[in-house]
C-alpha positions as CSV (number, residue, x, y, z in Angstrom):
1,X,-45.5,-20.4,-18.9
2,X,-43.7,-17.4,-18.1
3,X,-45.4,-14.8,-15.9
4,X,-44.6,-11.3,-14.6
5,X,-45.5,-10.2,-11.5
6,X,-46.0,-6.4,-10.0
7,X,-45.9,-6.0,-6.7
8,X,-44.4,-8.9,-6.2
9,X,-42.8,-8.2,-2.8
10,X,-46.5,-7.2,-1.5
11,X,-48.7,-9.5,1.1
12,X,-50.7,-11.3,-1.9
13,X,-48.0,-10.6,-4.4
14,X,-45.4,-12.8,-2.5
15,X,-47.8,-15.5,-2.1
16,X,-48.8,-15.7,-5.5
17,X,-45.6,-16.4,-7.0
18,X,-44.8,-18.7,-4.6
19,X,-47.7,-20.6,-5.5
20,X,-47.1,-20.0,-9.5
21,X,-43.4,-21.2,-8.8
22,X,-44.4,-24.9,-7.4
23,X,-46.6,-24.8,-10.7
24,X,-43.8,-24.6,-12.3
25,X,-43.9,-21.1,-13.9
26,X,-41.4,-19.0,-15.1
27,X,-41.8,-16.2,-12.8
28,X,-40.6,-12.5,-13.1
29,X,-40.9,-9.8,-11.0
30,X,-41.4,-5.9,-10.2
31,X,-41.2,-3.7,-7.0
32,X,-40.4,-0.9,-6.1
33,X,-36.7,-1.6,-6.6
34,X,-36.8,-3.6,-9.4
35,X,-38.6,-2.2,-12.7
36,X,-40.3,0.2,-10.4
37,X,-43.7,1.1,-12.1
38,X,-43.5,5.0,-12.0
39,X,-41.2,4.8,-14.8
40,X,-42.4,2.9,-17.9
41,X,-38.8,2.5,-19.0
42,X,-38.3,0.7,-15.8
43,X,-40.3,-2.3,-18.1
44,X,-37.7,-2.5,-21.0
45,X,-35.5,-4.9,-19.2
46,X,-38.1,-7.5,-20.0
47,X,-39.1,-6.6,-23.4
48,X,-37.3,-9.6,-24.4
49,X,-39.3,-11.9,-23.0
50,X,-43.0,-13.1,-24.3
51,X,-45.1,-13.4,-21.2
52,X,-48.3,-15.5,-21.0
53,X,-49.6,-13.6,-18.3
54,X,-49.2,-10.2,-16.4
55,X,-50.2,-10.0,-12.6
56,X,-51.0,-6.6,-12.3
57,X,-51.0,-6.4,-8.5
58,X,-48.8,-3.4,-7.4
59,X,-51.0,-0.4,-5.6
60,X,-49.7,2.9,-3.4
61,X,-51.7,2.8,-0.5
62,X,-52.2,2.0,3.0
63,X,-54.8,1.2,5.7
64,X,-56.5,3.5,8.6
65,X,-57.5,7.1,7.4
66,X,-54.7,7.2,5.0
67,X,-57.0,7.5,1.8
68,X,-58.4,11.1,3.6
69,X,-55.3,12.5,4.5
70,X,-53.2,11.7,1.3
71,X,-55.9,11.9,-1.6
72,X,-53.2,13.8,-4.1
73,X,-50.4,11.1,-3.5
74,X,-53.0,8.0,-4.0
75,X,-54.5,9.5,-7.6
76,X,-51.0,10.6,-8.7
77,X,-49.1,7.4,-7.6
78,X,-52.1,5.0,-8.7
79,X,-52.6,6.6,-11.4
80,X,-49.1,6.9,-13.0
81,X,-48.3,3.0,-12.7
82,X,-51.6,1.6,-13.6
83,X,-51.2,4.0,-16.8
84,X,-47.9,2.7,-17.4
85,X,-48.7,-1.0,-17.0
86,X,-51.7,-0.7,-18.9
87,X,-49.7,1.2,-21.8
88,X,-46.2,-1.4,-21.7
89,X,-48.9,-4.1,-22.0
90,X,-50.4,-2.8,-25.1
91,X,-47.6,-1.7,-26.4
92,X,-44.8,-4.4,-25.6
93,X,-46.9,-7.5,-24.5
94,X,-49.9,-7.7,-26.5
95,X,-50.0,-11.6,-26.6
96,X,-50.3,-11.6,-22.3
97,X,-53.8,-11.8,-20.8
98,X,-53.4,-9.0,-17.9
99,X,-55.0,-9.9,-14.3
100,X,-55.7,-6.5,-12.2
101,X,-56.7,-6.5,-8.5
102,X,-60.1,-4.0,-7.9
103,X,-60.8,-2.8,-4.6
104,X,-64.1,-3.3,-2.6
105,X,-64.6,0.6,-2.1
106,X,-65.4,0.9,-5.6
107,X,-68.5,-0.5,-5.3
108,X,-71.5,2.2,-4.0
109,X,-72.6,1.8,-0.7
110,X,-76.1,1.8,-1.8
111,X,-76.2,-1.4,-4.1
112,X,-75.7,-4.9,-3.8
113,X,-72.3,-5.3,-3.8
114,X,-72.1,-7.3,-7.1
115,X,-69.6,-7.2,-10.2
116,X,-72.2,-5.5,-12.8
117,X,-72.4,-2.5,-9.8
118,X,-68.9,-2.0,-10.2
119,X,-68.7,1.1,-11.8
120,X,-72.2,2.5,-11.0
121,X,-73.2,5.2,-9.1
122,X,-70.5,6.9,-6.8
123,X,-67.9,5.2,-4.3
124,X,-68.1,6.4,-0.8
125,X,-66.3,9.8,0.4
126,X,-63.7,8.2,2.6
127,X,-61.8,6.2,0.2
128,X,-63.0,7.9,-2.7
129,X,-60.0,8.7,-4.7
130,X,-58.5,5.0,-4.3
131,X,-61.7,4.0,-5.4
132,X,-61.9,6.1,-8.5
133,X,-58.1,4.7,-10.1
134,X,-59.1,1.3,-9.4
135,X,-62.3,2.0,-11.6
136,X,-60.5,3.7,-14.2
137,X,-58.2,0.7,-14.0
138,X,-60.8,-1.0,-15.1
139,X,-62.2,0.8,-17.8
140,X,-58.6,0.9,-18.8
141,X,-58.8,-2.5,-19.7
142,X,-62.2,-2.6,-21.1
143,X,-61.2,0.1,-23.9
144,X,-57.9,-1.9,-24.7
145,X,-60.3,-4.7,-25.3
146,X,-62.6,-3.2,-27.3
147,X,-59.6,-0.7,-29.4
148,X,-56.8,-3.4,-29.6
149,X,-58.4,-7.0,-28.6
150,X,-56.6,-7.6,-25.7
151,X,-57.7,-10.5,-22.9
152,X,-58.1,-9.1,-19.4
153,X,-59.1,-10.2,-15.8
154,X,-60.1,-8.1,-12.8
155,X,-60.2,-10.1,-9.1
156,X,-62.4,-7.7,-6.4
157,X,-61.2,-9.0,-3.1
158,X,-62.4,-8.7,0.3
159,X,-59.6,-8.0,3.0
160,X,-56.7,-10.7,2.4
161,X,-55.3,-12.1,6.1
162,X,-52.8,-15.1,6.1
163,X,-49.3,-15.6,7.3
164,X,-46.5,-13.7,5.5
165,X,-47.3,-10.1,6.2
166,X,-45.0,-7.3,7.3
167,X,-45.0,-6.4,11.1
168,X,-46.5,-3.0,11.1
169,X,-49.1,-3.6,8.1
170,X,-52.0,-1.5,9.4
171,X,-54.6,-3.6,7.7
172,X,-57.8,-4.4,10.6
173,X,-57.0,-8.0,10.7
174,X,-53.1,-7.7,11.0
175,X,-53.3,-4.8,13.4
176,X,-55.8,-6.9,15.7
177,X,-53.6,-9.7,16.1
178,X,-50.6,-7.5,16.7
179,X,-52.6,-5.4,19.6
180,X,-54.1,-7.9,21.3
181,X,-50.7,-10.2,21.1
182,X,-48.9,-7.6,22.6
183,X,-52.1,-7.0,25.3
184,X,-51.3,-10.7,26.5
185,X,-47.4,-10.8,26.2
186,X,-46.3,-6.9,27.0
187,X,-49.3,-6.2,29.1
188,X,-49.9,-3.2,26.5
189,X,-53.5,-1.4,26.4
190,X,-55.5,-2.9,23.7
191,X,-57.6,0.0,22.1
192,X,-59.3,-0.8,18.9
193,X,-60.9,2.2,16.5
194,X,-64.9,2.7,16.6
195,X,-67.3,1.0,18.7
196,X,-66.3,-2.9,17.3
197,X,-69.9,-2.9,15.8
198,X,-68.4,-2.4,11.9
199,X,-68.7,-5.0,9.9
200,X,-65.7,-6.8,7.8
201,X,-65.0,-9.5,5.6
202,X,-62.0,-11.7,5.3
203,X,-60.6,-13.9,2.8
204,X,-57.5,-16.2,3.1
205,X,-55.0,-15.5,0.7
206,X,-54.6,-19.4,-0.6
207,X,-58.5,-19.7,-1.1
208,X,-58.0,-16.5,-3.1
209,X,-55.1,-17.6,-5.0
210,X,-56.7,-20.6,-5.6
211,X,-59.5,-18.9,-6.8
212,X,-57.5,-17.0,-9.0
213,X,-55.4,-19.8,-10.6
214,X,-58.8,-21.3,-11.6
215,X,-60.2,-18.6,-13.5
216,X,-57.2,-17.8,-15.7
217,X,-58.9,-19.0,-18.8
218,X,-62.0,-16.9,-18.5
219,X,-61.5,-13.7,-20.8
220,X,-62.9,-10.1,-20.1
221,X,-64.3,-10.7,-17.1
222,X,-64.5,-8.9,-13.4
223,X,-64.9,-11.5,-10.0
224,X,-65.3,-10.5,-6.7
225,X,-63.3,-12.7,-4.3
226,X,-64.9,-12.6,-1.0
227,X,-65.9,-15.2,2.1
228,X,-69.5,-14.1,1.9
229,X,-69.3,-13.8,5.6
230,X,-69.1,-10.2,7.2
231,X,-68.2,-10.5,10.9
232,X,-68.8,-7.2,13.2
233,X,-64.6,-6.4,14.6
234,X,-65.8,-7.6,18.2
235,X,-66.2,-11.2,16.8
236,X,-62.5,-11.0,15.0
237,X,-61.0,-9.3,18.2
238,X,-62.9,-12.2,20.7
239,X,-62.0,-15.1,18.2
240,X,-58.5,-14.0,18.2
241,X,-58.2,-13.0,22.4
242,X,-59.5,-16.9,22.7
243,X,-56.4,-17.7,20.3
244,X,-53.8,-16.0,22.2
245,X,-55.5,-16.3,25.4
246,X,-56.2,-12.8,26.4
247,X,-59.2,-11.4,28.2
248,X,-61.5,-9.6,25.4
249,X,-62.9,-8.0,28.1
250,X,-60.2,-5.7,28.5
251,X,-60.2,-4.1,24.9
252,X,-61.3,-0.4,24.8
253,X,-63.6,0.7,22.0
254,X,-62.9,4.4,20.7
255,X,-65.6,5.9,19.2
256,X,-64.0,9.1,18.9
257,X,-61.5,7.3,16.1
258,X,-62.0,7.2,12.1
259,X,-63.9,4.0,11.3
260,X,-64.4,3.5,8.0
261,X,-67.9,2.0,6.5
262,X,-70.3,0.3,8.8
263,X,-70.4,-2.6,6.9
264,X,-69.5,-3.8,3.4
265,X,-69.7,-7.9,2.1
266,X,-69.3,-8.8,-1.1
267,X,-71.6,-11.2,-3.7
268,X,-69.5,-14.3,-4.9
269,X,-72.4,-15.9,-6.3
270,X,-70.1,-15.2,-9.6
271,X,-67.1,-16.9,-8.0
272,X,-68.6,-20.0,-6.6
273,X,-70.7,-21.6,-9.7
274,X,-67.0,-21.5,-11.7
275,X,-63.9,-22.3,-9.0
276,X,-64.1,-25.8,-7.2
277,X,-63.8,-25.8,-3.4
278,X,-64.3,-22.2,-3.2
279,X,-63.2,-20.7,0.1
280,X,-62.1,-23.8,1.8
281,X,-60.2,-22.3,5.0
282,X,-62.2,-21.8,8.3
283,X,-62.1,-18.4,9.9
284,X,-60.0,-20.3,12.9
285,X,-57.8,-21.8,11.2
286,X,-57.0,-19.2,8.8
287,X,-56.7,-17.1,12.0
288,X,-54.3,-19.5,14.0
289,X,-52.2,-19.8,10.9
290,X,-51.9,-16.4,10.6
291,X,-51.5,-15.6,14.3
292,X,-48.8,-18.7,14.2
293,X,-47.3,-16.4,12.0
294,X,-46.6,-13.1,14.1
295,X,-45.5,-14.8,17.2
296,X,-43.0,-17.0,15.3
297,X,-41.8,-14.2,13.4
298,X,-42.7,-10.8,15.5
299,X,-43.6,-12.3,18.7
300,X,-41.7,-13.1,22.1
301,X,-38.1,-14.1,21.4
């Protein structure tokens, strides 16, 4: 099976074709140095190849209150490479079913957060214009379908956390460990963004992987990825302090920071009733894996 990867130098990018080359796959691979996606011609070094399937996971953006301050960079950048993906598929690898990561702020803050919602009603304001390419993404691959007969996937995850991720990746989870880590070992002030009372949800990149891997057969389809589990921040930062062994008494909660949604879980009732062992790695486990992680790679020397 030969299989091409975007974004393959990216947190779940890296671990998927790690995992696809243990299978046994013929892996390729873009990034931003290598067939860089804001050039479609970037793409012609592999029109010689037939691939199976495309992992469509490359995406320009970044955590905290980047999505308000940098709305005309996130449409232009997401825009231009999903367009150019989408269009080197159609046009060069017809034969490949595509797989395209979603994003959890698509989904309208007042509905349940399941897949037929995905494109109803309006995202929220904060992250709106991410939201909006993802969706268009999406219908994208719907009117190649329907046009051109062409076999798609779309994966909705819920914030990914496992080992592997780049020191300063701002992501909640990430940023938590590398706060409090550095509150035990450096004596640093821990100061964490709104009052802890927001709500997130967490998925282990291998149970999503997995997930992944064992959906590749369906056709057309969108699935949310998610632990079903939304945990208010003071939970995450107190599970983690216990980890590392630092007093969660000590964190400061400012209120006068951006802090995104209040709360936002998503419906895997989709997910479960199709992929075996669904979501098989504990929140403390996947968090002292991941924890492991920084202070063997980032941590006290």
């Amino acid at each position: 099976m030969k299989v091409l990867v975007t974004g393959a130098t990216g947190f779940l990018g890296g671990h998927l074709c790690s995992k696809l080359e243990k299978l046994n796959y013929e892996v390729y691979k873009s990034n931003t140095s290598q067939a860089n996606l804001s050039k479609i011609e970037n793409l012609y070094i592999f029109n010689d190849i037939k691939f199976d399937y495309i992992f469509h996971l490359a995406a320009a953006t970044k955590a905290g209150d980047y999505c308000l301050t940098h709305q005309g960079d996130q449409w232009q950048d997401n825009q231009l490479l999903n367009t150019n993906m989408l269009i080197y598929w159609k046009d060069y690898q017809p034969q490949a079913k595509i797989i395209c990561m979603g994003t959890s702020c698509s989904y309208p803050f007042d509905l349940p957060m399941k897949e037929e919602n995905y494109l109803v009603g309006l995202p929220g304001k904060d992250l709106y214009t991410y939201a909006m390419t993802k969706r268009m993404l999406l219908t994208g691959l719907m009117a190649f379908e329907k046009q051109y007969d062409l076999k798609w996937l779309c994966f909705i995850p819920s914030t990914l956390y496992g080992p592997g991720f780049k020191e300063h990746d701002n992501h909640f989870i990430f940023d938590l460990i590398r706060k409090i880590y550095n509150g035990k070992h450096y004596d640093k002030e821990v100061e964490l963004w709104g009052d802890g009372y927001q709500r997130r949800e967490l998925i282990y990149v291998d149970d999503a992987i997995e997930a992944m891997l064992n959906l590749m057969n369906e056709e057309n389809e969108i699935f949310n990825l998610g632990s079903s589990r939304d945990l208010p921040i003071r939970h995450y930062a107190d599970e983690i302090s216990s980890q590392i062994g630092y007093d969660s008494e000590k964190i400061i909660y400012n209120i006068e920071k951006y802090v995104g949604v209040r709360k936002r879980k998503l419906e895997v009732d989709k997910v479960q009733k199709l992929s075996l062992n669904y979501c098989k790695t504990s929140l403390e486990e996947g968090l002292r894996k991941t924890i492991n992680f920084y202070h063997n790679n980032y941590g006290v020397k």
